[in-house]
Amino acid sequence: MKELSSLQIERLKYQPKLPESLAGGINNLELVEGNKTECVKDTEQIKELFSNIYGKPIVTFKKTPEKIIPEKSNVGVILSGGQAPGGHNVIAGLYDALKQANPQNKLYGFLGGPSGIIEGNYIEFTDEKIDDYRNTGGFDIIGSGRTKLETEEQFQKALKVCKELDITGIVIIGGDDSNTNAALLAEWFVKNNAGIQVIGCPKTIDGDLKNDQIEISFGFDTATKTYAELIGNILRDANSAKKYWHFIKLMGRSATHVGLEVALQTQPNITLISEEVEEKKMSLKQIVDYIAQIVAKRADLGKNFGVALIPEGLIEFIPEIKSMISNLNDVLAVLENDSAYKSADENTKFNIIENKLNNEDSSVFASLPTMIKQQLLMDRDPHGNVQVSKIETEKLLIEMVSHKLEEMKNEGNFKGKFSAQCHFFGYEGRCAFPTNFDADYCYSLGYNAFALLKFGLTGYLSSVKNLSAPALEWVAGGVPLTMMMNMEKRHGQFKPVIKKALVELNGPVFKELEKNREVWAMEDKYIYPGAIQYFGPSSICDITTETLRLENAAKLTAV
Ligand code: FBP
């Protein structure tokens, strides 16, 4: 019986590249401090909430011939939130740096996400364990979870567990919410003289943890290439059979970075961008009309087929639905403790909700198909978000476009056929073998995280910049987590959070789609990217995303 595939065997041997500054070894580093930093906005509140870690400088590392041997230290690592390709390499980079610094050092992995540190569930990493996971996708090395680390009680428990293991540094690998919690924990540890540092690492396939300092979160590169391969295959199938419209929902909880990137890689007929829908205040009806018009025009050209990309978070960006969901959340929070509601059958539940919502929201809710109503009533995630991955927006749109086309047919405005297939690509990409880019980037982030700990820093996000250049030219360092924060309303209260990066409609990436989409709608300019390549010419194996390329080109033109 085979235990590993040939690709698995070869990938385990891949040696990730490090930036030049780190490649000289973990004990040959010098810390370079930049200027003090400020947060995004709401300075006074953020300063007060993070009085111990606020405003630290951005730092970078330089190679030095001098050996700086650190004291022995134990570190704990947590994987938090949704899987993203490369997580295992962050841990491998962290482990290698820690053992290189001092072979006596220990790395503990907390099991099942942030709850592991509270409950004291952990493993100690060994060479064998790490070697089995190098360059692999997934988070299965220690598992992940979505528990929010934010209460005094949780912090006390985490402190106790760390003290038992003599841990002086924690690395939290997560998205915007998890890194917000990393900042809270870092602040609490300093305030309580715990002697424990906290460093975050930017993870999420959604690509929305980015800003002037963080070019991209890890996992985005691999996930978008995986979806682009699948969509390329579907485009070719659509163009071969010429009988189906494929509606493809793509992951990305809020922002449409994934959809936009994949659209630029494959050039489908329709790409919806949630941020544009919100900006133009488009109603669900307008979205349906937009799609139906393109279907009808293509049918006039004899093309009863096509591909439409639908962002996972779309529903929450349609103003009328956004408002309804926000009020629905409040209504559900009250009904949570209402035994009559809880024991009611589905239709009664819908009626109760319709009566509690205001007129406008009530009619929006009532207008939705049962399937969508059911999905909107499902449990929220631990951060209070509607679980958009469970809402079948692609099916909703197919149903509504179909009705619209029937109407148009009756009026003599649609003479074609509309037969649709739906797909949802999300989980397919989150645990793929990391591309060379993600393998290198993640390894560097992990290695760099230990460098930040070694210099006594806390409340920082591990950062590796200049990512459009070859890995040797990447710039390793750290960005204070408070620099990315502002106050936002969560669960009805203002809280400090890392600002989520949505698609900028004035940015170069969206502009590229906007410039081309009318042509892509009618003419079939499909691109078939094929599978990710791990071995072969660098021009195929090391290419980054269109997003990174276009954003970098825009930065260079601006200079
Ligand atoms: P993170 O923000 O934690 O990286 O997770 C993002 C994501 O992959 C979204 O794209 C998606 O909506 C969500 O996770 C799905 O979550 P789950 O894995 O809990 O179904």
Coordinates of C-alpha atoms and ligand atoms in Angstrom, one line a residue:
M1 CA 0.0 0.0 0.0
K2 CA 1.3 3.5 -0.9
E3 CA 1.6 5.9 2.0
L4 CA 2.4 9.1 0.2
S5 CA 1.9 10.3 -3.4
S6 CA 5.0 11.0 -5.5
L7 CA 4.2 14.7 -5.3
Q8 CA 4.0 14.5 -1.5
I9 CA 7.4 12.9 -1.3
E10 CA 9.0 15.5 -3.6
R11 CA 7.3 18.4 -1.8
L12 CA 8.6 17.3 1.6
K13 CA 12.1 17.8 0.2
Y14 CA 11.5 21.3 -1.1
Q15 CA 13.7 23.9 0.7
P16 CA 11.8 27.2 1.0
K17 CA 13.7 30.3 0.1
L18 CA 14.4 33.0 2.8
P19 CA 15.0 36.7 2.3
E20 CA 18.7 37.6 2.2
S21 CA 18.6 39.3 5.6
L22 CA 17.3 36.1 7.3
A23 CA 19.3 33.6 5.2
G24 CA 22.5 34.3 7.1
G25 CA 21.0 32.6 10.2
I26 CA 18.8 33.5 13.1
N27 CA 21.7 34.5 15.4
N28 CA 23.2 36.8 12.8
L29 CA 20.5 39.5 12.8
E30 CA 20.5 43.1 13.7
L31 CA 17.2 44.9 14.5
V32 CA 16.6 48.2 12.7
E33 CA 14.0 50.5 14.2
G34 CA 11.9 52.8 12.0
N35 CA 9.7 55.7 13.2
K36 CA 7.0 55.4 15.8
T37 CA 3.6 54.5 14.4
E38 CA 0.0 55.7 14.8
C39 CA -3.2 53.6 14.3
V40 CA -5.6 54.0 11.3
K41 CA -8.0 56.2 13.2
D42 CA -9.7 56.6 16.6
T43 CA -6.3 57.3 18.1
E44 CA -7.3 58.3 21.6
Q45 CA -9.4 55.1 22.2
I46 CA -6.8 52.8 20.7
K47 CA -4.0 54.4 22.6
E48 CA -6.0 54.0 25.9
L49 CA -6.9 50.4 25.2
F50 CA -3.4 49.5 24.2
S51 CA -1.4 51.8 26.4
N52 CA 1.5 49.3 26.8
I53 CA 2.0 48.3 23.2
Y54 CA 0.7 51.3 21.3
G55 CA 2.8 53.3 18.8
K56 CA 5.9 51.1 18.6
P57 CA 8.1 51.5 15.5
I58 CA 8.1 49.4 12.4
V59 CA 11.2 47.2 12.5
T60 CA 13.3 45.4 9.9
F61 CA 16.2 43.0 10.1
K62 CA 19.8 43.3 8.8
K63 CA 22.4 40.6 8.5
T64 CA 25.3 41.0 10.9
P65 CA 28.5 38.9 11.1
E66 CA 28.3 39.1 14.9
K67 CA 26.7 36.1 16.6
I68 CA 23.9 37.1 19.0
I69 CA 23.0 33.9 20.9
P70 CA 19.7 34.3 22.7
E71 CA 18.7 32.9 26.0
K72 CA 16.9 29.5 26.0
S73 CA 13.2 30.1 25.3
N74 CA 10.0 28.1 24.8
V75 CA 7.4 29.2 22.3
G76 CA 3.8 28.2 21.7
V77 CA 2.0 28.4 18.3
I78 CA -1.7 28.6 17.5
L79 CA -3.5 28.2 14.2
S80 CA -6.6 30.3 14.2
G81 CA -9.6 30.5 11.9
G82 CA -10.1 29.1 8.4
Q83 CA -7.4 27.0 6.8
A84 CA -5.0 28.7 4.3
P85 CA -2.3 26.9 2.3
G86 CA 1.1 27.4 3.9
G87 CA 0.2 27.3 7.6
H88 CA 2.4 24.3 8.1
N89 CA 5.4 26.1 6.7
V90 CA 4.9 29.0 9.1
I91 CA 5.3 26.5 11.9
A92 CA 8.3 24.8 10.1
G93 CA 10.0 28.2 9.7
L94 CA 9.4 29.1 13.3
Y95 CA 10.6 25.7 14.5
D96 CA 13.8 25.9 12.4
A97 CA 14.6 29.4 13.6
L98 CA 14.0 28.4 17.2
K99 CA 16.1 25.3 17.1
Q100 CA 18.9 27.1 15.1
A101 CA 18.9 29.8 17.8
N102 CA 19.4 27.3 20.6
P103 CA 18.7 23.5 20.2
Q104 CA 17.4 23.4 23.7
N105 CA 14.5 25.7 22.8
K106 CA 11.1 24.0 22.6
L107 CA 8.1 24.7 20.3
Y108 CA 4.7 23.7 21.6
G109 CA 1.6 23.6 19.3
F110 CA -1.7 24.3 20.9
L111 CA -4.4 22.0 19.6
G112 CA -7.6 22.9 17.9
G113 CA -7.0 26.7 17.6
P114 CA -7.1 29.3 20.4
S115 CA -9.1 27.0 22.7
G116 CA -5.9 24.8 23.0
I117 CA -4.1 27.5 25.0
I118 CA -7.0 28.0 27.3
E119 CA -7.6 24.3 27.9
G120 CA -3.9 23.3 28.0
N121 CA -4.1 21.0 25.0
Y122 CA -0.8 20.9 23.3
I123 CA 2.0 18.9 21.7
E124 CA 5.7 19.5 21.7
F125 CA 7.1 19.5 18.1
T126 CA 9.9 17.2 17.2
D127 CA 12.1 17.1 14.0
E128 CA 10.1 14.0 12.8
K129 CA 6.7 15.7 13.3
I130 CA 7.8 18.9 11.4
D131 CA 9.5 16.9 8.7
D132 CA 6.2 15.1 7.9
Y133 CA 4.5 18.4 7.2
R134 CA 7.0 20.6 5.4
N135 CA 5.4 22.3 2.3
T136 CA 2.1 20.6 2.8
G137 CA -1.3 22.2 2.7
G138 CA -3.8 22.1 5.6
F139 CA -3.7 22.9 9.3
D140 CA -4.0 19.3 10.4
I141 CA -0.6 19.4 12.1
I142 CA -2.3 20.8 15.2
G143 CA -5.8 21.8 13.9
S144 CA -7.5 25.1 14.0
G145 CA -10.5 26.7 15.6
R146 CA -12.5 29.9 15.8
T147 CA -12.6 30.5 19.6
K148 CA -12.1 34.2 20.3
L149 CA -9.4 34.9 22.8
E150 CA -10.6 38.1 24.5
T151 CA -11.8 37.7 28.1
E152 CA -9.9 38.2 31.3
E153 CA -10.7 34.6 32.3
Q154 CA -9.3 33.2 29.1
F155 CA -6.2 35.3 29.5
Q156 CA -5.7 34.1 33.0
K157 CA -6.0 30.5 31.9
A158 CA -3.6 31.0 29.0
L159 CA -1.1 32.6 31.4
K160 CA -1.3 29.6 33.7
V161 CA -0.7 27.1 30.8
C162 CA 2.2 29.2 29.5
K163 CA 3.8 29.3 33.0
E164 CA 3.5 25.6 33.3
L165 CA 5.3 25.1 30.0
D166 CA 7.8 28.0 30.7
I167 CA 6.6 29.6 27.5
T168 CA 7.8 33.2 26.9
G169 CA 6.5 33.7 23.4
I170 CA 3.3 32.9 21.5
V171 CA 2.8 33.1 17.8
I172 CA -0.8 33.4 16.6
I173 CA -1.4 32.6 12.9
G174 CA -4.7 34.1 11.9
G175 CA -6.7 36.7 10.1
D176 CA -7.9 40.2 11.1
D177 CA -10.0 39.0 14.0
S178 CA -7.4 36.6 15.4
N179 CA -4.7 39.2 15.1
T180 CA -6.9 41.7 16.9
N181 CA -7.1 39.2 19.7
A182 CA -3.3 38.7 19.5
A183 CA -3.0 42.5 20.2
L184 CA -5.4 42.2 23.2
L185 CA -3.4 39.3 24.6
A186 CA 0.0 41.0 24.1
E187 CA -1.4 44.1 25.9
W188 CA -2.7 42.0 28.8
F189 CA 0.5 40.1 29.2
V190 CA 2.6 43.4 29.4
K191 CA 0.1 45.0 31.7
N192 CA 0.3 42.0 34.0
N193 CA 4.1 41.6 33.8
A194 CA 3.7 38.1 32.5
G195 CA 6.9 38.1 30.6
I196 CA 5.2 36.6 27.6
Q197 CA 5.5 38.1 24.1
V198 CA 2.8 37.7 21.3
I199 CA 3.5 37.9 17.6
G200 CA 0.9 37.5 14.9
C201 CA 1.2 36.1 11.3
P202 CA -1.1 37.3 8.5
K203 CA -3.2 34.4 7.3
T204 CA -6.4 34.2 5.2
I205 CA -7.2 33.1 1.7
D206 CA -9.6 36.0 1.6
G207 CA -6.7 38.4 1.1
D208 CA -8.4 41.1 3.2
L209 CA -5.7 41.3 5.9
K210 CA -3.5 43.8 3.9
N211 CA -2.5 47.4 4.1
D212 CA 0.5 49.7 3.4
Q213 CA 2.6 47.4 5.4
I214 CA 1.3 43.9 4.6
E215 CA 1.2 43.3 0.9
I216 CA -0.9 40.1 1.1
S217 CA -1.9 37.5 3.6
F218 CA -0.6 34.0 3.0
G219 CA -2.8 31.4 1.3
F220 CA -4.3 33.9 -1.2
D221 CA -1.8 33.0 -3.8
T222 CA -2.4 29.2 -3.7
A223 CA -6.2 29.4 -3.2
T224 CA -6.8 31.8 -6.1
K225 CA -4.6 29.7 -8.4
T226 CA -6.5 26.5 -7.4
Y227 CA -9.8 28.2 -8.1
A228 CA -8.5 29.7 -11.3
E229 CA -7.5 26.2 -12.5
L230 CA -11.0 24.9 -11.8
I231 CA -12.7 27.9 -13.4
G232 CA -10.4 27.6 -16.4
N233 CA -11.6 24.0 -16.8
I234 CA -15.2 25.0 -16.5
L235 CA -14.8 27.8 -19.0
R236 CA -13.4 25.3 -21.5
D237 CA -16.3 22.9 -20.7
A238 CA -18.8 25.7 -21.2
N239 CA -17.2 26.7 -24.5
S240 CA -17.1 23.1 -25.7
A241 CA -20.6 22.0 -24.8
K242 CA -22.1 25.5 -25.4
K243 CA -25.2 24.6 -23.4
Y244 CA -24.8 25.7 -19.8
W245 CA -24.4 28.9 -17.8
H246 CA -22.2 28.2 -14.8
F247 CA -22.8 30.3 -11.7
I248 CA -19.8 29.9 -9.5
K249 CA -19.7 31.3 -5.9
L250 CA -16.2 31.9 -4.7
M251 CA -15.0 32.1 -1.1
G252 CA -14.1 35.3 0.6
R253 CA -16.3 36.2 3.6
S254 CA -16.5 39.9 2.9
A255 CA -14.1 41.3 0.4
T256 CA -14.0 40.2 -3.2
H257 CA -10.2 40.0 -3.6
V258 CA -10.5 36.3 -4.4
G259 CA -13.2 36.8 -7.1
L260 CA -11.3 39.7 -8.6
E261 CA -8.0 37.9 -8.8
V262 CA -9.6 34.7 -10.2
A263 CA -11.4 36.9 -12.8
L264 CA -8.2 38.4 -14.0
Q265 CA -6.6 35.0 -14.2
T266 CA -9.4 33.5 -16.3
Q267 CA -11.5 36.3 -17.9
P268 CA -15.1 34.9 -17.5
N269 CA -18.2 36.6 -18.9
I270 CA -19.5 38.0 -15.6
T271 CA -17.8 39.0 -12.4
L272 CA -19.8 40.5 -9.5
I273 CA -17.8 42.6 -7.1
S274 CA -19.5 43.1 -3.7
E275 CA -17.8 46.4 -3.0
E276 CA -19.1 47.8 -6.3
V277 CA -22.6 46.6 -5.5
E278 CA -22.5 48.4 -2.2
E279 CA -20.9 51.6 -3.7
K280 CA -23.5 51.8 -6.5
K281 CA -26.3 50.8 -4.0
M282 CA -27.4 48.1 -6.3
S283 CA -30.6 46.2 -5.3
L284 CA -30.9 42.5 -5.8
K285 CA -33.3 43.2 -8.7
Q286 CA -30.6 45.4 -10.4
I287 CA -28.1 42.7 -10.1
V288 CA -30.5 40.1 -11.5
D289 CA -31.3 42.5 -14.4
Y290 CA -27.6 43.1 -15.1
I291 CA -26.9 39.3 -15.4
A292 CA -30.1 38.7 -17.4
Q293 CA -29.1 41.4 -19.9
I294 CA -25.8 39.7 -20.6
V295 CA -27.4 36.3 -20.9
A296 CA -29.9 37.7 -23.4
K297 CA -27.3 39.6 -25.4
R298 CA -25.1 36.5 -25.6
A299 CA -28.1 34.5 -26.7
D300 CA -28.6 36.9 -29.5
L301 CA -25.1 36.0 -30.7
G302 CA -26.1 32.3 -30.5
K303 CA -24.2 31.8 -27.3
N304 CA -26.4 30.1 -24.7
F305 CA -23.5 29.6 -22.3
G306 CA -21.2 31.5 -20.1
V307 CA -19.6 31.7 -16.7
A308 CA -20.5 34.1 -13.9
L309 CA -18.5 34.6 -10.7
I310 CA -20.4 35.4 -7.6
P311 CA -18.6 36.6 -4.4
E312 CA -19.4 34.6 -1.3
G313 CA -20.2 37.8 0.7
L314 CA -22.4 39.4 -2.0
I315 CA -25.6 39.1 0.0
E316 CA -24.2 41.2 2.9
F317 CA -23.2 44.1 0.5
I318 CA -26.6 44.5 -1.2
P319 CA -27.8 47.6 0.8
E320 CA -31.4 46.4 1.3
I321 CA -30.2 42.9 2.5
K322 CA -27.4 44.4 4.6
S323 CA -29.8 46.5 6.5
M324 CA -32.2 43.6 6.9
I325 CA -29.4 41.2 8.1
S326 CA -28.2 43.8 10.6
N327 CA -31.7 44.2 12.1
L328 CA -32.3 40.4 11.9
N329 CA -29.2 39.9 14.0
D330 CA -30.7 42.1 16.7
V331 CA -34.0 40.4 16.5
L332 CA -32.4 36.9 16.7
A333 CA -30.3 38.0 19.7
V334 CA -33.5 38.6 21.6
L335 CA -35.3 35.5 20.2
E336 CA -32.4 33.3 21.3
N337 CA -34.0 33.3 24.8
D338 CA -37.6 33.1 23.7
S339 CA -38.8 29.5 24.3
A340 CA -42.0 30.0 22.1
Y341 CA -39.8 31.0 19.2
K342 CA -37.4 28.2 19.8
S343 CA -40.0 25.5 19.8
A344 CA -42.0 27.0 16.8
D345 CA -42.1 25.3 13.4
E346 CA -40.2 26.9 10.5
N347 CA -43.1 28.9 9.0
T348 CA -44.1 30.3 12.4
K349 CA -40.5 31.3 13.0
F350 CA -40.5 33.2 9.6
N351 CA -43.8 34.9 10.6
I352 CA -42.5 35.9 14.1
I353 CA -39.4 37.4 12.5
E354 CA -41.3 39.2 9.8
N355 CA -43.5 40.8 12.5
K356 CA -40.5 41.9 14.5
L357 CA -38.6 43.4 11.6
N358 CA -39.5 46.9 10.5
N359 CA -41.6 47.2 7.3
E360 CA -38.9 47.5 4.8
D361 CA -36.7 44.8 6.3
S362 CA -39.7 42.6 6.8
S363 CA -40.7 42.7 3.1
V364 CA -37.1 42.1 2.0
F365 CA -37.0 39.0 4.3
A366 CA -40.4 37.9 3.1
S367 CA -39.3 38.2 -0.6
L368 CA -36.5 35.7 -0.2
P369 CA -36.9 32.0 -1.1
T370 CA -37.4 29.6 1.8
M371 CA -33.9 28.1 1.3
I372 CA -32.2 31.5 1.8
K373 CA -34.4 32.4 4.8
Q374 CA -33.4 29.1 6.4
Q375 CA -29.8 29.8 5.7
L376 CA -30.0 33.4 7.2
L377 CA -31.4 32.0 10.4
M378 CA -28.5 29.6 11.0
D379 CA -26.0 30.1 13.9
R380 CA -23.6 33.0 13.6
D381 CA -19.9 32.3 13.8
P382 CA -18.0 33.1 17.1
H383 CA -17.3 36.6 15.7
G384 CA -21.0 37.2 15.3
N385 CA -20.9 37.0 11.5
V386 CA -23.6 35.4 9.3
Q387 CA -21.9 32.2 7.9
V388 CA -22.0 33.4 4.3
S389 CA -20.4 30.2 3.0
K390 CA -23.7 28.5 3.9
I391 CA -25.9 30.9 2.0
E392 CA -26.5 29.6 -1.5
T393 CA -26.4 33.0 -3.3
E394 CA -25.5 31.2 -6.6
K395 CA -28.8 29.3 -6.4
L396 CA -30.7 32.4 -5.5
L397 CA -29.4 34.2 -8.5
I398 CA -30.0 31.3 -10.9
E399 CA -33.6 31.2 -9.7
M400 CA -34.2 34.9 -10.0
V401 CA -32.3 35.3 -13.4
S402 CA -34.4 32.4 -14.7
H403 CA -37.7 34.2 -13.7
K404 CA -36.4 37.4 -15.2
L405 CA -35.6 35.7 -18.5
E406 CA -39.0 34.1 -18.6
E407 CA -40.5 37.6 -18.3
M408 CA -38.2 38.8 -21.0
K409 CA -39.2 35.9 -23.2
N410 CA -42.9 36.7 -22.8
E411 CA -42.1 40.3 -23.8
G412 CA -40.1 39.0 -26.9
N413 CA -36.8 40.2 -25.4
F414 CA -35.1 36.9 -24.9
K415 CA -35.0 34.3 -27.6
G416 CA -32.4 31.9 -26.2
K417 CA -32.2 29.1 -23.7
F418 CA -31.0 29.4 -20.1
S419 CA -29.8 26.2 -18.5
A420 CA -27.6 26.8 -15.4
Q421 CA -25.2 24.8 -13.2
C422 CA -24.1 26.0 -9.9
H423 CA -20.8 25.6 -8.1
F424 CA -19.2 26.8 -4.9
F425 CA -15.4 26.9 -4.7
G426 CA -14.0 27.5 -1.3
Y427 CA -12.9 24.5 0.6
E428 CA -11.2 23.1 -2.6
G429 CA -8.5 25.8 -2.3
R430 CA -7.9 26.2 1.4
C431 CA -5.7 23.2 1.9
A432 CA -4.0 22.8 -1.5
F433 CA -0.3 22.2 -1.5
P434 CA 1.1 25.7 -1.1
T435 CA 2.6 27.2 -4.3
N436 CA 6.3 27.9 -4.2
F437 CA 5.4 31.5 -3.4
D438 CA 3.3 30.5 -0.4
A439 CA 5.8 27.9 0.7
D440 CA 8.6 30.5 0.7
Y441 CA 6.5 33.3 2.1
C442 CA 5.1 31.2 5.0
Y443 CA 8.4 29.8 5.9
S444 CA 9.9 33.3 6.0
L445 CA 7.0 34.6 8.1
G446 CA 7.5 31.8 10.7
Y447 CA 11.3 32.2 10.7
N448 CA 10.8 36.0 11.0
A449 CA 8.3 35.6 13.8
F450 CA 11.0 34.0 15.9
A451 CA 13.4 36.8 15.0
L452 CA 10.8 39.3 16.4
L453 CA 10.5 37.3 19.6
K454 CA 14.3 37.0 19.9
F455 CA 14.5 40.8 20.0
G456 CA 12.0 41.0 22.8
L457 CA 9.2 42.5 20.7
T458 CA 5.5 42.0 21.4
G459 CA 2.2 43.1 19.8
Y460 CA 3.8 42.8 16.3
L461 CA 2.7 41.2 13.1
S462 CA 5.4 39.3 11.3
S463 CA 5.9 41.0 8.0
V464 CA 7.7 40.1 4.8
K465 CA 7.6 42.8 2.1
N466 CA 8.7 43.5 -1.5
L467 CA 6.9 40.3 -2.5
S468 CA 6.9 41.0 -6.2
A469 CA 10.7 40.6 -6.2
P470 CA 12.5 37.3 -6.0
A471 CA 12.5 35.9 -2.4
L472 CA 16.1 36.8 -1.7
E473 CA 15.1 40.5 -2.1
W474 CA 12.2 40.3 0.3
V475 CA 12.3 42.6 3.3
A476 CA 11.7 40.9 6.7
G477 CA 10.5 42.8 9.8
G478 CA 7.6 43.5 12.0
V479 CA 4.6 45.9 12.1
P480 CA 3.0 46.9 15.3
L481 CA -0.5 45.5 15.4
T482 CA -2.0 48.7 16.8
M483 CA -0.9 50.5 13.6
M484 CA -3.7 48.6 11.7
M485 CA -6.4 49.3 14.2
N486 CA -9.5 51.4 14.5
M487 CA -12.8 51.2 16.4
E488 CA -15.8 49.4 14.8
K489 CA -19.2 48.3 16.0
R490 CA -19.4 44.6 16.8
H491 CA -22.4 43.0 18.5
G492 CA -23.7 46.5 19.1
Q493 CA -20.6 47.7 20.9
F494 CA -17.6 49.7 19.6
K495 CA -14.5 47.5 19.8
P496 CA -10.8 47.8 18.6
V497 CA -10.3 45.8 15.4
I498 CA -7.8 45.5 12.6
K499 CA -9.3 47.2 9.6
K500 CA -10.4 44.8 7.0
A501 CA -9.1 45.6 3.5
L502 CA -12.0 45.6 1.0
V503 CA -11.5 45.9 -2.8
E504 CA -10.7 49.5 -3.7
L505 CA -12.8 50.6 -6.6
N506 CA -10.2 53.2 -7.5
G507 CA -7.4 50.7 -7.2
P508 CA -5.4 49.2 -10.1
V509 CA -6.9 45.7 -9.7
F510 CA -10.5 46.6 -10.0
K511 CA -9.7 49.1 -12.8
E512 CA -8.2 46.3 -14.8
L513 CA -11.5 44.3 -14.5
E514 CA -13.6 47.4 -15.3
K515 CA -11.5 48.1 -18.4
N516 CA -12.1 44.7 -19.8
R517 CA -15.4 43.3 -18.6
E518 CA -17.6 44.5 -21.4
V519 CA -15.5 42.7 -23.9
W520 CA -15.2 39.6 -21.7
A521 CA -19.0 39.5 -21.4
M522 CA -19.6 39.1 -25.1
E523 CA -16.4 37.8 -26.7
D524 CA -15.0 34.7 -25.2
K525 CA -11.5 35.7 -24.1
Y526 CA -11.2 32.9 -21.7
I527 CA -7.8 32.0 -20.2
Y528 CA -7.0 28.5 -19.0
P529 CA -4.3 28.8 -16.3
G530 CA -4.0 25.0 -15.7
A531 CA -2.7 23.4 -12.5
I532 CA -0.2 25.0 -10.1
Q533 CA 3.3 23.9 -11.1
Y534 CA 5.8 23.2 -8.4
F535 CA 8.8 22.1 -10.5
G536 CA 10.0 23.6 -13.7
P537 CA 10.9 27.1 -15.1
S538 CA 10.6 29.9 -12.6
S539 CA 8.4 31.8 -15.2
I540 CA 5.7 29.2 -14.4
C541 CA 6.5 28.1 -10.8
D542 CA 7.2 31.4 -9.1
I543 CA 4.7 33.8 -10.6
T544 CA 2.7 35.6 -8.0
T545 CA -0.9 36.9 -8.4
E546 CA -2.3 39.6 -10.7
T547 CA -3.3 41.5 -7.6
L548 CA 0.3 41.7 -6.3
R549 CA 1.6 42.5 -9.8
L550 CA -0.9 45.3 -10.5
E551 CA -0.6 46.8 -7.1
N552 CA 3.2 46.8 -7.2
A553 CA 3.2 48.3 -10.7
A554 CA 0.9 51.1 -9.5
K555 CA 3.2 51.8 -6.5
L556 CA 6.2 52.0 -8.8
T557 CA 4.4 54.5 -11.1
A558 CA 3.3 56.6 -8.1
V559 CA 7.0 56.9 -7.0
Ligands
FBP1 P1 -10.5 33.2 7.8 O1 -10.9 34.6 7.7 O2 -10.5 32.7 9.2 O3 -9.1 33.0 7.1 O4 -11.5 32.3 7.1 C1 -12.0 32.7 5.9 C2 -12.9 31.7 5.2 O5 -12.2 30.8 4.4 C3 -14.0 32.4 4.4 O6 -13.6 32.6 3.1 C4 -15.2 31.6 4.6 O7 -16.4 32.4 4.6 C5 -15.0 31.0 6.0 O8 -13.6 30.9 6.2 C6 -15.7 29.7 6.1 O9 -15.5 29.2 7.4 P2 -15.7 27.7 7.9 O10 -14.4 27.1 7.6 O11 -15.9 27.9 9.4 O12 -16.8 27.1 7.2

